Amino acid sequence: MLLHLSTWQEIEDLLRRSRTVVVPIGSNEQHGPTGLLGTDWLCPEIIAHEAHRRGDLLVAPTFNVGMAQHHLGFPGTIALRPSTFMLAIGDWVKSLAAHGFEKIYFLNGHGGNVATIEAAFSEIYAEASYAGRARGFSLKLKNWWDLKGVMSLAQRQFPAGHGSHATPSEIAITQWAYPDAIKAANYAPQIAPSGPIREAADFRARYPDGRMGSDPAQATPEKGGELVAQAVSSLLDDVRAFAGEEAP
Amino acid sequence: MLLHLSTWQEIEDLLRRSRTVVVPIGSNEQHGPTGLLGTDWLCPEIIAHEAHRRGDLLVAPTFNVGMAQHHLGFPGTIALRPSTFMLAIGDWVKSLAAHGFEKIYFLNGHGGNVATIEAAFSEIYAEASYAGRARGFSLKLKNWWDLKGVMSLAQRQFPAGHGSHATPSEIAITQWAYPDAIKAANYAPQIAPSGPIREAADFRARYPDGRMGSDPAQATPEKGGELVAQAVSSLLDDVRAFAGEEAP
Amino acid sequence: MLLHLSTWQEIEDLLRRSRTVVVPIGSNEQHGPTGLLGTDWLCPEIIAHEAHRRGDLLVAPTFNVGMAQHHLGFPGTIALRPSTFMLAIGDWVKSLAAHGFEKIYFLNGHGGNVATIEAAFSEIYAEASYAGRARGFSLKLKNWWDLKGVMSLAQRQFPAGHGSHATPSEIAITQWAYPDAIKAANYAPQIAPSGPIREAADFRARYPDGRMGSDPAQATPEKGGELVAQAVSSLLDDVRAFAGEEAP
Amino acid sequence: MLLHLSTWQEIEDLLRRSRTVVVPIGSNEQHGPTGLLGTDWLCPEIIAHEAHRRGDLLVAPTFNVGMAQHHLGFPGTIALRPSTFMLAIGDWVKSLAAHGFEKIYFLNGHGGNVATIEAAFSEIYAEASYAGRARGFSLKLKNWWDLKGVMSLAQRQFPAGHGSHATPSEIAITQWAYPDAIKAANYAPQIAPSGPIREAADFRARYPDGRMGSDPAQATPEKGGELVAQAVSSLLDDVRAFAGEEAP
Amino acid sequence: MLLHLSTWQEIEDLLRRSRTVVVPIGSNEQHGPTGLLGTDWLCPEIIAHEAHRRGDLLVAPTFNVGMAQHHLGFPGTIALRPSTFMLAIGDWVKSLAAHGFEKIYFLNGHGGNVATIEAAFSEIYAEASYAGRARGFSLKLKNWWDLKGVMSLAQRQFPAGHGSHATPSEIAITQWAYPDAIKAANYAPQIAPSGPIREAADFRARYPDGRMGSDPAQATPEKGGELVAQAVSSLLDDVRAFAGEEAP
Amino acid sequence: MLLHLSTWQEIEDLLRRSRTVVVPIGSNEQHGPTGLLGTDWLCPEIIAHEAHRRGDLLVAPTFNVGMAQHHLGFPGTIALRPSTFMLAIGDWVKSLAAHGFEKIYFLNGHGGNVATIEAAFSEIYAEASYAGRARGFSLKLKNWWDLKGVMSLAQRQFPAGHGSHATPSEIAITQWAYPDAIKAANYAPQIAPSGPIREAADFRARYPDGRMGSDPAQATPEKGGELVAQAVSSLLDDVRAFAGEEAP
């Protein structure tokens, strides 16, 4: 089920048989000369919605803006400060937990989100920890490229120039889902440089077209379709395992 | 243009001729026995995306979770506390302003958001006001039902039982856009009660099926299409006027 | 009773028969060439204290500084950021609720406060909503000019040039209560312009003498006395009705 | 001048010859069986307003709710958390500084406020300190009983049982100013106990009628008048000296 | 016991017989031409650790950075804003209280910390006060120089030029404990000036070498040893008395 | 140099030739039946202080309490909420940057700190990113076990049962530095279980003696000394490289 296309009574019914929900979470940020600004929230949304079509999964609305301060030198990027992001994640989680969800699974599309999401989880758990009580729900963060079999497939598809930002794999996924929005552009060097991530001005100076270590022109919709198929299958397994976990 | 389906270079190009962006903003909350949980963010998204197809408009990703604390008694509702909502709006605005957007137009789909969005605007302006400097951009909030001609059309379509929550007009719009997600349910009384809005437990006790003053079964996809057409036309006019405003 | 001129034992006694308290709330901000900086907190204080003399009402101290960021371009204005204002309202409410007050009625004197006070109420209710419990008290916001019969009287008194800031009605009320502080000044045009409200620098550029849409020279102490009499009568009724409301 | 009974143009004129403002600040909290809940904000207001009548002084509205968490066990007390109090003081100061006030003098009426007001001052100064720039204004905190000659007079008036809360000196001042609100009550022991201050429940258990170390029945309006006269004279001197201080 | 050199099981055992813990707290800030940057956290740590060797005392790790915004004009100073400092103290206290500590004693080494620590205590107590419940633990702040007999000894040792910052007594204590880090420097005047404390730039202009009212060259390790001996003896007594206090 | 045993003038002198500072950062938390509560802040402190003795390094005071909410079920643990930790790191960094430090290197001793420290870095950089300006300093986080050669040495020393919490390597380091505080205890199973980390109650249920995946009895002071030697050498290299980095 897609939560946003359901009624509250349908969710109330669902809760009688399942306490698990998947939240696609990403970022709206520059993705190099050919990547869409929405890439990092579109990818987990595409995978989760496809999984919902193939399996039995409740998918929440997509959390589409995240920790992207380093990309603010490129127009179109929208970023939450980590402190804001943590508060917002906390409110989403407390809302879902208030309805009885006990397993809240964040399918993430942006590496830059990971630290802040984990810090947010700790902040949420901490309330219970200071009080010496059980929290009553469990949180899980999974990057879509860490789903079983996905990264090894991407490395077979793109043995050189996969890189870490504006990668051909993420762009391929959006090409598969949004074939009308496939972009072309010249860029050089073929494989972008790598290095540290600091403030936005530093980032744009180091990575002038926004790519990090990648050669995104290798992306094709077909490769995107293969990646989605693998990710969907592993996501369904991973969510099933999480849903089945019991408290110690 | 849809910002999330564009590259940063396309936005950089656009900024040379326009400094205006539209942000659909809403809420993910119960909408009675037949309304979708996403109704309040889907409606402004539907209208803004349709306007993008018919006119020249830059549309940002949809801000899909808002001020819905009073609906938390109904499963599926996701709410930000007003303080979190204000911080997040501030970060969106500062991101867009950092790129040079000078007119940021929020097309809102949830009455319960209005107070908090206005408070957020004041919080954002206040930084400049304490410092005695110009802010450099202007913010505008418009509810879709306040677009010219929309409410009068809705009142002609639904002379009785329009109400204020889970209204036939908003449900009609989602029916037009998501015909596969049209829901049916029995409810009574035909027109739901009205009254004050307080905490979630009080709300569910007063409004047991979630409706306020409405009889949503009157909604049809056709009426939704009429509402969207009227809203799109007025939105394009309203954004054009806002874009053309000059500072005093 | 005026709370600040009572002892705690008098309040403890009162709580045995009443759980209702009225809090005058306003703003300390410019009110044009002839209006007092205190106008917006003096008006609700004047009305509430007069009501206390004529009826049976517990009146808390006046919350005298509010959301006035847009007036900071005019000397003497003191403004709280919306986020600070919300926290302070929250602490006042939690203090009063800790003593057992169940109906907390804010009599407001400043239109610019409305959004933030409503956001503050939602923030306060939200604690209970996330926790799925009843809040235990009810909050009500009423602007003095929205008390029954007041605005219609003001429109009869000032058929042209009432405007929305530095209005003759609010100035008349302070003239009635503080006849030694009646001010005169030349201004032009007779009726001030109207328009949007943004940051302080923009506001002073649009509204150079601080008025919005008003011609305050029409104010007289006599008209102020008539407005106070009407407001007091309606306030006593409105508070009585609120005190008598029962939870659903 | 009383700021709240002035127009913005009068304050703009004043700023051409003076950059100093006095802010009465206190607390609304229980003051034993005979003390008014408003005692701690009324005293500095009474003294500052009397000084305004006798000298040349700009007096801001009274900051009437402060750090009184320990008194919340007694009905009528309204308390800000220290963190809220600090934010609100910061906003008042930044508002006044925005107009060009360079010497902001807080005349305080509540010992429990001192630590938080000093912490607030440090918070305000810290912004400039991290940035390595001058702050541009100076803040001063003075308790009215620390004005020259005041405490020695109080000790002559009340050689035993002055105590530290609900003191005869503060009650005498309110009796002088509000003779219609003089209260009488039996209490025992004649001189209340002293000890530590912790949370509200602990406070009420230690000090059942709210007094700390005091025998307030010794208060008379005449003694209050003597205290006000001494305080007014010393306040005018102290503010004059502060206004004349030059930066190093 | 030193908490940080113990295992959790040793602390769990200890809690069966004692519920008291001492937290050395200070600041890392300039201490004039001859004082160590760590002086204000080293002194309470030295005293508390020496007391642990001589008596039966549980000593927590040292809270080594505090409220030092006014010293930021001097390299090496590390300061927390008061708001941050309060949150951190709150988290330390809530952690210790979660384990069952009921008497938490802060041995402070920095006068500039006092206001903020007291505000932090009030913030912590306030949670219970708004809720009308007992807090369950007691907090105590003691400056090491206020321990019985210490200041009188310091005044005998340094009858002139003790001053208030970079004092010979605190420097003597660090000389006794860190004889390899004794510093010498010329400075003039012999006794530094005194005056107000504001932002860092103002502070450095008033007190160019960082001293306030002091002549620190009088410090010797021997005098430091005498001060430590006196402080240790009084600390053990004071903690014992605090541990034995019963709730009212 | 150890910053806390230096004077401000020594730091001012140093800044003429170096702009780099190392901050040991860790956590005070349970480390199983034989590990010290201070292990995670002692290890980076031990390594950094030893490096200072062998090379040319400025070492700040140790940031000794971090993100340990999950260990609060074990007495002696002191934890900051992630939000507090981020604010405090921000204030440390802004203090050091105010003095002109341009390379701030955090040597970390606690895996649980990593996400929050990285989020803190992003929060600090974000201020500059929203403003479109350079930040002026660079931040680096390095875990001591990620220093070159350290983990491979640890894996040679402890081929089985190294684990991830209360590891023999970290305990060996504290044994080398604090030989008087070596603890012995029986525990079973020999190698502790592994699994997820959630709130404190869940943690204590899963890992009853506090260990995760480790068999800490393998630790010896000699092995600790080897680890320190390797870490010191690599730390000096790593800091030198960081100090030499130039902005793009």
Coordinates of N, CA and C in Angstrom, one line a residue, chain B residues 126-204:
Chain B
A126 N 12.4 38.2 10.3 CA 12.9 38.8 11.5 C 14.4 39.0 11.6
E127 N 15.1 38.0 11.0 CA 16.6 38.1 11.0 C 17.1 39.4 10.4
A128 N 16.4 39.7 9.3 CA 16.8 41.0 8.6 C 16.3 42.2 9.4
S129 N 15.1 42.0 10.0 CA 14.5 43.2 10.7 C 15.3 43.6 11.9
Y130 N 15.8 42.6 12.7 CA 16.7 43.0 13.9 C 18.0 43.6 13.4
A131 N 18.5 43.2 12.2 CA 19.7 43.7 11.7 C 19.5 45.0 10.9
G132 N 18.3 45.4 10.7 CA 18.1 46.6 10.0 C 18.4 46.6 8.5
R133 N 18.4 45.4 7.9 CA 18.7 45.3 6.5 C 17.5 44.7 5.7
A134 N 17.6 44.9 4.4 CA 16.6 44.3 3.5 C 16.9 42.8 3.4
R135 N 15.8 42.1 3.3 CA 15.8 40.6 3.3 C 16.3 40.0 2.0
G136 N 15.9 40.7 0.9 CA 16.4 40.3 -0.4 C 15.5 39.4 -1.2
F137 N 14.4 38.9 -0.5 CA 13.5 38.1 -1.2 C 12.1 38.3 -0.6
S138 N 11.1 37.9 -1.3 CA 9.7 38.0 -0.8 C 9.0 36.7 -0.8
L139 N 8.2 36.4 0.2 CA 7.5 35.2 0.4 C 6.0 35.4 0.3
K140 N 5.4 34.4 -0.3 CA 3.9 34.6 -0.5 C 3.3 33.2 -0.2
L141 N 2.2 33.2 0.6 CA 1.4 32.0 0.9 C 0.1 32.2 0.2
K142 N -0.3 31.2 -0.5 CA -1.7 31.2 -1.1 C -2.3 29.8 -1.0
N143 N -3.4 29.7 -0.4 CA -4.2 28.4 -0.4 C -4.8 28.2 -1.7
W144 N -4.8 27.0 -2.2 CA -5.3 26.8 -3.6 C -6.8 27.2 -3.7
W145 N -7.6 27.0 -2.6 CA -9.0 27.3 -2.6 C -9.2 28.9 -2.6
D146 N -8.2 29.6 -2.3 CA -8.3 31.1 -2.3 C -7.8 31.6 -3.6
L147 N -7.4 30.8 -4.6 CA -7.1 31.3 -5.9 C -8.4 31.8 -6.5
K148 N -8.3 32.8 -7.3 CA -9.5 33.5 -7.9 C -10.4 32.5 -8.5
G149 N -11.7 32.6 -8.1 CA -12.7 31.8 -8.8 C -12.9 30.4 -8.3
V150 N -12.0 29.9 -7.5 CA -12.0 28.5 -7.0 C -13.1 28.3 -6.0
M151 N -13.1 29.1 -5.0 CA -14.1 28.8 -3.9 C -15.5 29.0 -4.4
S152 N -15.7 30.0 -5.3 CA -17.1 30.3 -5.8 C -17.5 29.1 -6.7
L153 N -16.6 28.5 -7.4 CA -16.9 27.3 -8.2 C -17.3 26.2 -7.2
A154 N -16.5 26.0 -6.2 CA -16.7 24.9 -5.3 C -18.1 25.0 -4.6
Q155 N -18.5 26.3 -4.3 CA -19.8 26.5 -3.7 C -20.9 26.2 -4.6
R156 N -20.7 26.5 -5.9 CA -21.7 26.2 -6.9 C -21.8 24.6 -7.0
Q157 N -20.6 24.0 -7.0 CA -20.6 22.5 -7.2 C -21.2 21.8 -6.0
F158 N -20.9 22.4 -4.8 CA -21.3 21.7 -3.5 C -22.1 22.7 -2.6
P159 N -23.3 23.1 -3.0 CA -24.0 24.1 -2.2 C -24.2 23.8 -0.7
A160 N -24.3 22.5 -0.4 CA -24.4 22.1 1.0 C -23.3 21.0 1.3
G161 N -22.8 21.0 2.5 CA -21.9 20.0 2.9 C -20.5 20.1 2.3
H162 N -20.1 21.4 2.0 CA -18.7 21.5 1.6 C -17.8 21.3 2.8
G163 N -18.1 22.0 3.9 CA -17.4 21.9 5.1 C -16.0 22.4 5.1
S164 N -15.2 22.0 6.1 CA -13.9 22.5 6.2 C -12.8 21.5 6.3
H165 N -13.1 20.2 6.4 CA -12.1 19.2 6.4 C -12.7 17.9 5.7
A166 N -11.9 17.3 4.9 CA -12.4 16.2 4.0 C -13.5 16.7 3.2
T167 N -13.2 17.9 2.5 CA -14.3 18.5 1.7 C -14.4 17.8 0.4
P168 N -15.6 17.9 -0.2 CA -15.8 17.2 -1.5 C -14.9 17.9 -2.6
S169 N -14.5 19.1 -2.4 CA -13.7 19.8 -3.5 C -12.3 19.2 -3.5
E170 N -11.7 19.0 -2.3 CA -10.3 18.5 -2.3 C -10.3 17.0 -2.7
I171 N -11.3 16.3 -2.3 CA -11.4 14.9 -2.7 C -11.6 14.7 -4.2
A172 N -12.5 15.6 -4.8 CA -12.7 15.6 -6.2 C -11.4 15.8 -7.0
I173 N -10.5 16.7 -6.5 CA -9.3 16.9 -7.2 C -8.4 15.7 -7.2
T174 N -8.3 15.0 -6.1 CA -7.5 13.8 -6.0 C -8.2 12.7 -6.9
Q175 N -9.5 12.7 -6.9 CA -10.1 11.7 -7.8 C -9.8 11.9 -9.3
W176 N -9.8 13.2 -9.7 CA -9.4 13.5 -11.0 C -8.0 13.1 -11.4
A177 N -7.1 13.2 -10.4 CA -5.7 12.9 -10.7 C -5.3 11.5 -10.4
Y178 N -6.0 10.8 -9.5 CA -5.7 9.4 -9.1 C -7.0 8.6 -9.2
P179 N -7.5 8.4 -10.4 CA -8.8 7.7 -10.5 C -8.8 6.3 -10.0
D180 N -7.6 5.7 -10.0 CA -7.5 4.3 -9.4 C -7.6 4.3 -7.9
A181 N -7.6 5.5 -7.3 CA -7.6 5.5 -5.8 C -8.9 6.1 -5.3
I182 N -9.9 6.0 -6.0 CA -11.2 6.5 -5.5 C -11.8 5.6 -4.5
K183 N -12.2 6.1 -3.4 CA -12.7 5.2 -2.3 C -14.2 5.5 -2.0
A184 N -14.8 4.4 -1.5 CA -16.2 4.6 -1.1 C -16.3 4.1 0.3
A185 N -17.2 4.7 1.0 CA -17.5 4.2 2.4 C -18.8 4.8 2.9
N186 N -19.4 4.1 3.8 CA -20.6 4.6 4.4 C -20.2 5.5 5.5
Y187 N -21.0 6.6 5.7 CA -20.7 7.4 6.9 C -22.0 8.1 7.3
A188 N -22.1 8.5 8.6 CA -23.2 9.2 9.1 C -22.8 10.1 10.2
P189 N -23.4 11.2 10.4 CA -24.5 11.8 9.6 C -23.9 12.2 8.2
Q190 N -24.9 12.6 7.4 CA -24.4 13.0 6.0 C -23.5 14.1 6.0
I191 N -23.8 15.1 6.8 CA -22.9 16.3 7.0 C -22.3 16.2 8.4
A192 N -21.0 16.2 8.4 CA -20.3 16.0 9.7 C -20.4 17.3 10.5
P193 N -20.2 17.1 11.9 CA -20.3 18.3 12.8 C -19.1 19.2 12.6
S194 N -19.3 20.4 13.1 CA -18.2 21.4 13.1 C -17.9 21.8 14.6
G195 N -16.8 22.5 14.8 CA -16.5 22.9 16.2 C -15.0 23.2 16.3
P196 N -14.5 23.3 17.5 CA -13.1 23.8 17.7 C -12.1 22.6 17.4
I197 N -10.9 23.1 17.3 CA -9.8 22.1 17.0 C -8.8 22.2 18.2
R198 N -8.6 21.1 18.8 CA -7.6 21.1 20.0 C -6.7 19.9 19.8
E199 N -6.4 19.2 20.8 CA -5.5 18.1 20.7 C -6.1 16.9 20.0
A200 N -5.3 15.9 19.6 CA -5.8 14.8 18.8 C -6.9 14.0 19.5
A201 N -6.8 13.7 20.8 CA -7.8 12.9 21.4 C -9.2 13.6 21.4
D202 N -9.1 14.9 21.7 CA -10.4 15.7 21.6 C -10.9 15.7 20.2
F203 N -10.1 15.8 19.2 CA -10.5 15.9 17.8 C -11.3 14.6 17.5
R204 N -10.6 13.5 17.8 CA -11.3 12.2 17.4 C -12.6 12.0 18.1

